[in-house]
Amino acid sequence: MATVAIYSLKGGVGKSTLAVNLAWCAATLSSRRTLLWDLDPQAASSWMLGEDGGGDLAYAVFARRVPPARLIRVTPVERLDLLPADASLRDLDHLFRTLAKKRRLQRLLGELGDHDRVLLDCPPGLTETADQVARAADLIVVPVVPSALSERAWGEVDRHLGGRTRTLPVHVMVDRRRALHADALARHPDWPVIPMASVVERAATDRRCLGQVAPRSTAALAFADLWTAIERRLA
């Protein structure tokens, strides 16, 4: 089993959309038994994969009151399971500080069992949860909008991780017609690129993965290329 975290210091950068579509690529294009574990109390990934929320057990997994396997849900995508989030995770950072268990997430991942790939949709911010993710993940994918503020946020993430875990920055929401975006891409020509596309937003609104609704679209092919790059890193 390999664990890939989707993490950003900033919100509003398409993190959950990235997580869901990469999970679809893992399950469908790579035929991996895949689990998407939603750690964000906003539960966007969970909603996109058909979970309507309303529970309060996500926190209980970390408090050791509920085994993680009990909460795993089957999704409409073959080979893709979901461990959903709910609002109870808003107190997760406090729990980690109280427990002083620096590898609680890593140990819980070891109990998940029958999956080849686990993707973590992480809450934004330099938090206790982020530190847990850095210790548990094999690779951290960091979405970066081509802007000065987002690139600065990426620099903070890179410094904070301090080389503990491999990272893969990815330019997202890219509009190559914009001069600022073109300049950012020129500064980092080796970063993968996910284009801005209305079909991505439509798929998310319909609670479906892009590969299900527009598999030959430019954006879907970009997600597939990114997943291929991730698999190479994991190998």
PDB file of C-alpha atoms in Angstrom:
ATOM      1  CA  MET A   1       0.000   0.000   0.000  1.00  0.00           C
ATOM      2  CA  ALA A   2       1.197   3.514  -0.829  1.00  0.00           C
ATOM      3  CA  THR A   3      -0.254   6.726   0.584  1.00  0.00           C
ATOM      4  CA  VAL A   4      -0.590   9.939  -1.424  1.00  0.00           C
ATOM      5  CA  ALA A   5      -1.685  13.120   0.357  1.00  0.00           C
ATOM      6  CA  ILE A   6      -3.303  16.052  -1.431  1.00  0.00           C
ATOM      7  CA  TYR A   7      -2.377  19.040   0.689  1.00  0.00           C
ATOM      8  CA  SER A   8      -2.268  22.813   0.415  1.00  0.00           C
ATOM      9  CA  LEU A   9      -1.541  25.636   2.802  1.00  0.00           C
ATOM     10  CA  LYS A  10      -4.344  27.639   1.150  1.00  0.00           C
ATOM     11  CA  GLY A  11      -7.970  26.748   0.577  1.00  0.00           C
ATOM     12  CA  GLY A  12      -9.814  27.359  -2.657  1.00  0.00           C
ATOM     13  CA  VAL A  13      -7.196  25.788  -4.929  1.00  0.00           C
ATOM     14  CA  GLY A  14      -9.215  22.790  -6.114  1.00  0.00           C
ATOM     15  CA  LYS A  15      -7.672  20.383  -3.625  1.00  0.00           C
ATOM     16  CA  SER A  16     -10.710  18.129  -3.260  1.00  0.00           C
ATOM     17  CA  THR A  17     -11.360  18.093  -7.004  1.00  0.00           C
ATOM     18  CA  LEU A  18      -7.763  17.007  -7.474  1.00  0.00           C
ATOM     19  CA  ALA A  19      -8.086  14.298  -4.812  1.00  0.00           C
ATOM     20  CA  VAL A  20     -11.285  12.819  -6.238  1.00  0.00           C
ATOM     21  CA  ASN A  21     -10.080  12.756  -9.831  1.00  0.00           C
ATOM     22  CA  LEU A  22      -6.711  11.273  -8.917  1.00  0.00           C
ATOM     23  CA  ALA A  23      -8.503   8.606  -6.893  1.00  0.00           C
ATOM     24  CA  TRP A  24     -10.599   7.821  -9.978  1.00  0.00           C
ATOM     25  CA  CYS A  25      -7.409   7.523 -12.042  1.00  0.00           C
ATOM     26  CA  ALA A  26      -5.885   5.160  -9.489  1.00  0.00           C
ATOM     27  CA  ALA A  27      -8.960   2.940  -9.398  1.00  0.00           C
ATOM     28  CA  THR A  28      -9.848   3.025 -13.093  1.00  0.00           C
ATOM     29  CA  LEU A  29      -6.715   3.681 -15.140  1.00  0.00           C
ATOM     30  CA  SER A  30      -4.302   1.786 -12.862  1.00  0.00           C
ATOM     31  CA  SER A  31      -6.880  -0.762 -11.649  1.00  0.00           C
ATOM     32  CA  ARG A  32      -5.686  -0.180  -8.082  1.00  0.00           C
ATOM     33  CA  ARG A  33      -7.817  -1.006  -5.064  1.00  0.00           C
ATOM     34  CA  THR A  34      -8.088   2.587  -3.916  1.00  0.00           C
ATOM     35  CA  LEU A  35      -9.307   4.354  -0.786  1.00  0.00           C
ATOM     36  CA  LEU A  36      -9.933   8.083  -0.592  1.00  0.00           C
ATOM     37  CA  TRP A  37      -9.734   9.153   3.062  1.00  0.00           C
ATOM     38  CA  ASP A  38     -11.314  12.569   3.493  1.00  0.00           C
ATOM     39  CA  LEU A  39      -9.682  14.401   6.414  1.00  0.00           C
ATOM     40  CA  ASP A  40     -11.201  17.813   5.694  1.00  0.00           C
ATOM     41  CA  PRO A  41     -14.212  18.711   7.892  1.00  0.00           C
ATOM     42  CA  GLN A  42     -15.739  20.509   4.883  1.00  0.00           C
ATOM     43  CA  ALA A  43     -16.146  16.990   3.411  1.00  0.00           C
ATOM     44  CA  ALA A  44     -16.081  18.126  -0.230  1.00  0.00           C
ATOM     45  CA  SER A  45     -14.513  14.893  -1.476  1.00  0.00           C
ATOM     46  CA  SER A  46     -17.052  12.863   0.453  1.00  0.00           C
ATOM     47  CA  TRP A  47     -19.906  14.826  -1.085  1.00  0.00           C
ATOM     48  CA  MET A  48     -18.535  14.463  -4.615  1.00  0.00           C
ATOM     49  CA  LEU A  49     -18.371  10.698  -4.140  1.00  0.00           C
ATOM     50  CA  GLY A  50     -21.987  10.464  -3.018  1.00  0.00           C
ATOM     51  CA  GLU A  51     -21.771  10.795   0.756  1.00  0.00           C
ATOM     52  CA  ASP A  52     -24.389  13.249   2.040  1.00  0.00           C
ATOM     53  CA  GLY A  53     -22.859  13.651   5.492  1.00  0.00           C
ATOM     54  CA  GLY A  54     -24.671  14.174   8.736  1.00  0.00           C
ATOM     55  CA  GLY A  55     -22.557  11.746  10.737  1.00  0.00           C
ATOM     56  CA  ASP A  56     -20.155  12.506  13.553  1.00  0.00           C
ATOM     57  CA  LEU A  57     -17.899   9.435  13.628  1.00  0.00           C
ATOM     58  CA  ALA A  58     -14.898  10.638  11.622  1.00  0.00           C
ATOM     59  CA  TYR A  59     -13.287  12.085  14.760  1.00  0.00           C
ATOM     60  CA  ALA A  60     -13.994   8.861  16.675  1.00  0.00           C
ATOM     61  CA  VAL A  61     -11.619   6.973  14.364  1.00  0.00           C
ATOM     62  CA  PHE A  62      -8.705   9.081  15.601  1.00  0.00           C
ATOM     63  CA  ALA A  63      -9.880   8.855  19.208  1.00  0.00           C
ATOM     64  CA  ARG A  64      -9.781   5.053  18.830  1.00  0.00           C
ATOM     65  CA  ARG A  65     -13.481   4.668  19.573  1.00  0.00           C
ATOM     66  CA  VAL A  66     -14.321   3.339  16.097  1.00  0.00           C
ATOM     67  CA  PRO A  67     -12.087   1.226  13.820  1.00  0.00           C
ATOM     68  CA  PRO A  68     -11.494   2.962  10.464  1.00  0.00           C
ATOM     69  CA  ALA A  69     -12.671  -0.049   8.458  1.00  0.00           C
ATOM     70  CA  ARG A  70     -16.150   0.336   9.961  1.00  0.00           C
ATOM     71  CA  LEU A  71     -16.666   3.697   8.237  1.00  0.00           C
ATOM     72  CA  ILE A  72     -15.412   2.756   4.767  1.00  0.00           C
ATOM     73  CA  ARG A  73     -18.070   3.163   2.076  1.00  0.00           C
ATOM     74  CA  VAL A  74     -18.244   1.687  -1.409  1.00  0.00           C
ATOM     75  CA  THR A  75     -18.528   4.381  -4.103  1.00  0.00           C
ATOM     76  CA  PRO A  76     -20.150   4.180  -7.568  1.00  0.00           C
ATOM     77  CA  VAL A  77     -16.629   3.880  -9.030  1.00  0.00           C
ATOM     78  CA  GLU A  78     -15.369   0.316  -9.260  1.00  0.00           C
ATOM     79  CA  ARG A  79     -12.394  -0.372  -6.954  1.00  0.00           C
ATOM     80  CA  LEU A  80     -12.758   3.042  -5.264  1.00  0.00           C
ATOM     81  CA  ASP A  81     -13.787   3.191  -1.597  1.00  0.00           C
ATOM     82  CA  LEU A  82     -14.329   6.230   0.598  1.00  0.00           C
ATOM     83  CA  LEU A  83     -13.614   6.918   4.247  1.00  0.00           C
ATOM     84  CA  PRO A  84     -15.800  10.011   4.593  1.00  0.00           C
ATOM     85  CA  ALA A  85     -15.283  13.174   6.581  1.00  0.00           C
ATOM     86  CA  ASP A  86     -17.788  15.043   8.695  1.00  0.00           C
ATOM     87  CA  ALA A  87     -17.863  18.185  10.812  1.00  0.00           C
ATOM     88  CA  SER A  88     -16.486  16.377  13.862  1.00  0.00           C
ATOM     89  CA  LEU A  89     -13.015  16.617  12.277  1.00  0.00           C
ATOM     90  CA  ARG A  90     -12.926  20.341  13.072  1.00  0.00           C
ATOM     91  CA  ASP A  91     -11.518  19.296  16.488  1.00  0.00           C
ATOM     92  CA  LEU A  92      -8.899  16.941  15.067  1.00  0.00           C
ATOM     93  CA  ASP A  93      -5.931  19.283  15.581  1.00  0.00           C
ATOM     94  CA  HIS A  94      -6.845  19.683  19.241  1.00  0.00           C
ATOM     95  CA  LEU A  95      -7.012  15.905  19.635  1.00  0.00           C
ATOM     96  CA  PHE A  96      -3.566  15.452  18.109  1.00  0.00           C
ATOM     97  CA  ARG A  97      -2.104  18.081  20.442  1.00  0.00           C
ATOM     98  CA  THR A  98      -3.766  16.477  23.447  1.00  0.00           C
ATOM     99  CA  LEU A  99      -2.699  12.943  22.611  1.00  0.00           C
ATOM    100  CA  ALA A 100       0.866  13.848  21.647  1.00  0.00           C
ATOM    101  CA  LYS A 101       0.733  10.818  19.334  1.00  0.00           C
ATOM    102  CA  LYS A 102       2.862  11.959  16.419  1.00  0.00           C
ATOM    103  CA  ARG A 103       2.170   8.865  14.309  1.00  0.00           C
ATOM    104  CA  ARG A 104      -1.518   8.204  15.060  1.00  0.00           C
ATOM    105  CA  LEU A 105      -2.502   8.681  11.390  1.00  0.00           C
ATOM    106  CA  GLN A 106       0.331   6.450  10.213  1.00  0.00           C
ATOM    107  CA  ARG A 107      -0.756   3.672  12.553  1.00  0.00           C
ATOM    108  CA  LEU A 108      -4.388   3.976  11.490  1.00  0.00           C
ATOM    109  CA  LEU A 109      -3.333   3.672   7.862  1.00  0.00           C
ATOM    110  CA  GLY A 110      -1.682   0.392   8.766  1.00  0.00           C
ATOM    111  CA  GLU A 111      -5.074  -0.934   9.865  1.00  0.00           C
ATOM    112  CA  LEU A 112      -6.889  -0.246   6.602  1.00  0.00           C
ATOM    113  CA  GLY A 113      -5.956  -3.519   4.987  1.00  0.00           C
ATOM    114  CA  ASP A 114      -6.972  -4.383   1.476  1.00  0.00           C
ATOM    115  CA  HIS A 115      -6.038  -1.306  -0.583  1.00  0.00           C
ATOM    116  CA  ASP A 116      -3.177  -0.657  -2.984  1.00  0.00           C
ATOM    117  CA  ARG A 117      -3.407   3.144  -2.883  1.00  0.00           C
ATOM    118  CA  VAL A 118      -4.731   5.487  -0.209  1.00  0.00           C
ATOM    119  CA  LEU A 119      -5.296   9.135  -1.092  1.00  0.00           C
ATOM    120  CA  LEU A 120      -5.703  11.656   1.729  1.00  0.00           C
ATOM    121  CA  ASP A 121      -7.721  14.829   1.118  1.00  0.00           C
ATOM    122  CA  CYS A 122      -6.157  17.033   3.798  1.00  0.00           C
ATOM    123  CA  PRO A 123      -7.482  20.208   5.411  1.00  0.00           C
ATOM    124  CA  PRO A 124      -5.519  23.360   4.531  1.00  0.00           C
ATOM    125  CA  GLY A 125      -3.046  25.027   6.857  1.00  0.00           C
ATOM    126  CA  LEU A 126       0.176  24.315   8.723  1.00  0.00           C
ATOM    127  CA  THR A 127      -1.513  22.326  11.456  1.00  0.00           C
ATOM    128  CA  GLU A 128      -1.035  19.286  13.672  1.00  0.00           C
ATOM    129  CA  THR A 129      -2.916  17.311  11.043  1.00  0.00           C
ATOM    130  CA  ALA A 130      -0.420  18.454   8.403  1.00  0.00           C
ATOM    131  CA  ASP A 131       2.420  17.169  10.578  1.00  0.00           C
ATOM    132  CA  GLN A 132       0.661  13.817  10.935  1.00  0.00           C
ATOM    133  CA  VAL A 133       0.236  13.643   7.162  1.00  0.00           C
ATOM    134  CA  ALA A 134       3.920  14.454   6.591  1.00  0.00           C
ATOM    135  CA  ARG A 135       4.895  11.471   8.736  1.00  0.00           C
ATOM    136  CA  ALA A 136       2.379   9.095   7.158  1.00  0.00           C
ATOM    137  CA  ALA A 137       2.411   9.825   3.417  1.00  0.00           C
ATOM    138  CA  ASP A 138       4.765   8.413   0.816  1.00  0.00           C
ATOM    139  CA  LEU A 139       4.167  11.441  -1.438  1.00  0.00           C
ATOM    140  CA  ILE A 140       2.481  14.806  -0.907  1.00  0.00           C
ATOM    141  CA  VAL A 141       0.876  16.431  -3.949  1.00  0.00           C
ATOM    142  CA  VAL A 142       0.589  20.193  -3.514  1.00  0.00           C
ATOM    143  CA  PRO A 143      -1.798  22.109  -5.829  1.00  0.00           C
ATOM    144  CA  VAL A 144      -0.482  25.582  -6.678  1.00  0.00           C
ATOM    145  CA  VAL A 145      -2.491  28.198  -8.565  1.00  0.00           C
ATOM    146  CA  PRO A 146      -0.145  30.214 -10.836  1.00  0.00           C
ATOM    147  CA  SER A 147      -0.006  33.337  -8.665  1.00  0.00           C
ATOM    148  CA  ALA A 148       2.516  35.025  -6.414  1.00  0.00           C
ATOM    149  CA  LEU A 149       0.553  34.253  -3.229  1.00  0.00           C
ATOM    150  CA  SER A 150       0.090  30.581  -4.079  1.00  0.00           C
ATOM    151  CA  GLU A 151       3.746  30.179  -5.005  1.00  0.00           C
ATOM    152  CA  ARG A 152       4.676  31.819  -1.705  1.00  0.00           C
ATOM    153  CA  ALA A 153       2.388  29.362   0.096  1.00  0.00           C
ATOM    154  CA  TRP A 154       4.119  26.489  -1.707  1.00  0.00           C
ATOM    155  CA  GLY A 155       7.464  27.795  -0.460  1.00  0.00           C
ATOM    156  CA  GLU A 156       6.155  27.771   3.104  1.00  0.00           C
ATOM    157  CA  VAL A 157       4.939  24.189   2.711  1.00  0.00           C
ATOM    158  CA  ASP A 158       8.288  23.105   1.282  1.00  0.00           C
ATOM    159  CA  ARG A 159      10.184  24.711   4.168  1.00  0.00           C
ATOM    160  CA  HIS A 160       7.800  23.322   6.767  1.00  0.00           C
ATOM    161  CA  LEU A 161       8.125  19.762   5.518  1.00  0.00           C
ATOM    162  CA  GLY A 162      11.889  20.127   5.517  1.00  0.00           C
ATOM    163  CA  GLY A 163      12.478  17.183   3.210  1.00  0.00           C
ATOM    164  CA  ARG A 164      10.711  14.719   5.533  1.00  0.00           C
ATOM    165  CA  THR A 165       8.382  13.578   2.764  1.00  0.00           C
ATOM    166  CA  ARG A 166       8.652  13.731  -1.004  1.00  0.00           C
ATOM    167  CA  THR A 167       6.506  16.438  -2.553  1.00  0.00           C
ATOM    168  CA  LEU A 168       5.100  17.075  -6.013  1.00  0.00           C
ATOM    169  CA  PRO A 169       3.910  20.637  -6.712  1.00  0.00           C
ATOM    170  CA  VAL A 170       1.232  20.846  -9.413  1.00  0.00           C
ATOM    171  CA  HIS A 171       0.006  23.937 -11.226  1.00  0.00           C
ATOM    172  CA  VAL A 172      -3.800  23.904 -11.124  1.00  0.00           C
ATOM    173  CA  MET A 173      -6.583  26.096 -12.545  1.00  0.00           C
ATOM    174  CA  VAL A 174      -4.196  27.129 -15.306  1.00  0.00           C
ATOM    175  CA  ASP A 175      -5.299  29.532 -18.049  1.00  0.00           C
ATOM    176  CA  ARG A 176      -2.421  29.755 -20.502  1.00  0.00           C
ATOM    177  CA  ARG A 177      -3.920  32.880 -22.075  1.00  0.00           C
ATOM    178  CA  ARG A 178      -3.138  34.862 -18.934  1.00  0.00           C
ATOM    179  CA  ALA A 179       0.320  36.384 -18.876  1.00  0.00           C
ATOM    180  CA  LEU A 180       0.795  35.746 -15.140  1.00  0.00           C
ATOM    181  CA  HIS A 181      -0.040  32.083 -15.597  1.00  0.00           C
ATOM    182  CA  ALA A 182       2.263  31.750 -18.588  1.00  0.00           C
ATOM    183  CA  ASP A 183       5.086  33.382 -16.612  1.00  0.00           C
ATOM    184  CA  ALA A 184       4.561  30.992 -13.676  1.00  0.00           C
ATOM    185  CA  LEU A 185       4.616  27.976 -15.967  1.00  0.00           C
ATOM    186  CA  ALA A 186       7.844  29.240 -17.513  1.00  0.00           C
ATOM    187  CA  ARG A 187       9.421  29.501 -14.046  1.00  0.00           C
ATOM    188  CA  HIS A 188       8.525  25.885 -13.259  1.00  0.00           C
ATOM    189  CA  PRO A 189       8.447  24.001 -16.571  1.00  0.00           C
ATOM    190  CA  ASP A 190       8.846  20.649 -14.817  1.00  0.00           C
ATOM    191  CA  TRP A 191       5.673  20.986 -12.725  1.00  0.00           C
ATOM    192  CA  PRO A 192       2.604  19.056 -13.951  1.00  0.00           C
ATOM    193  CA  VAL A 193      -0.258  21.260 -15.168  1.00  0.00           C
ATOM    194  CA  ILE A 194      -4.026  20.887 -14.682  1.00  0.00           C
ATOM    195  CA  PRO A 195      -5.899  23.395 -16.880  1.00  0.00           C
ATOM    196  CA  MET A 196      -8.867  25.514 -15.899  1.00  0.00           C
ATOM    197  CA  ALA A 197     -11.914  23.961 -17.556  1.00  0.00           C
ATOM    198  CA  SER A 198     -15.648  24.377 -17.081  1.00  0.00           C
ATOM    199  CA  VAL A 199     -16.134  20.639 -17.572  1.00  0.00           C
ATOM    200  CA  VAL A 200     -14.220  20.018 -14.322  1.00  0.00           C
ATOM    201  CA  GLU A 201     -16.658  22.232 -12.409  1.00  0.00           C
ATOM    202  CA  ARG A 202     -19.661  20.618 -14.114  1.00  0.00           C
ATOM    203  CA  ALA A 203     -18.462  17.146 -13.189  1.00  0.00           C
ATOM    204  CA  ALA A 204     -17.990  18.158  -9.556  1.00  0.00           C
ATOM    205  CA  THR A 205     -21.439  19.750  -9.450  1.00  0.00           C
ATOM    206  CA  ASP A 206     -22.917  16.528 -10.837  1.00  0.00           C
ATOM    207  CA  ARG A 207     -20.993  14.583  -8.172  1.00  0.00           C
ATOM    208  CA  ARG A 208     -19.095  12.602 -10.765  1.00  0.00           C
ATOM    209  CA  CYS A 209     -15.452  12.208 -11.682  1.00  0.00           C
ATOM    210  CA  LEU A 210     -14.195  13.910 -14.813  1.00  0.00           C
ATOM    211  CA  GLY A 211     -13.129  10.607 -16.336  1.00  0.00           C
ATOM    212  CA  GLN A 212     -16.755   9.462 -16.167  1.00  0.00           C
ATOM    213  CA  VAL A 213     -18.244  12.426 -18.013  1.00  0.00           C
ATOM    214  CA  ALA A 214     -15.504  13.689 -20.350  1.00  0.00           C
ATOM    215  CA  PRO A 215     -12.717  11.100 -20.527  1.00  0.00           C
ATOM    216  CA  ARG A 216     -11.127  12.573 -23.659  1.00  0.00           C
ATOM    217  CA  SER A 217     -11.182  16.183 -22.489  1.00  0.00           C
ATOM    218  CA  THR A 218      -7.910  18.057 -22.106  1.00  0.00           C
ATOM    219  CA  ALA A 219      -8.412  18.262 -18.343  1.00  0.00           C
ATOM    220  CA  ALA A 220      -9.126  14.531 -17.991  1.00  0.00           C
ATOM    221  CA  LEU A 221      -5.983  13.690 -19.949  1.00  0.00           C
ATOM    222  CA  ALA A 222      -4.019  16.073 -17.708  1.00  0.00           C
ATOM    223  CA  PHE A 223      -5.281  14.258 -14.596  1.00  0.00           C
ATOM    224  CA  ALA A 224      -4.295  10.950 -16.180  1.00  0.00           C
ATOM    225  CA  ASP A 225      -0.809  12.257 -16.976  1.00  0.00           C
ATOM    226  CA  LEU A 226      -0.444  13.523 -13.425  1.00  0.00           C
ATOM    227  CA  TRP A 227      -1.453  10.150 -12.020  1.00  0.00           C
ATOM    228  CA  THR A 228       1.108   8.451 -14.263  1.00  0.00           C
ATOM    229  CA  ALA A 229       3.770  10.790 -12.857  1.00  0.00           C
ATOM    230  CA  ILE A 230       2.651   9.950  -9.314  1.00  0.00           C
ATOM    231  CA  GLU A 231       2.862   6.226  -9.983  1.00  0.00           C
ATOM    232  CA  ARG A 232       6.402   6.703 -11.277  1.00  0.00           C
ATOM    233  CA  ARG A 233       7.319   8.557  -8.073  1.00  0.00           C
ATOM    234  CA  LEU A 234       5.842   5.793  -5.942  1.00  0.00           C
ATOM    235  CA  ALA A 235       7.744   3.148  -7.887  1.00  0.00           C
TER     236      ALA A 235
END
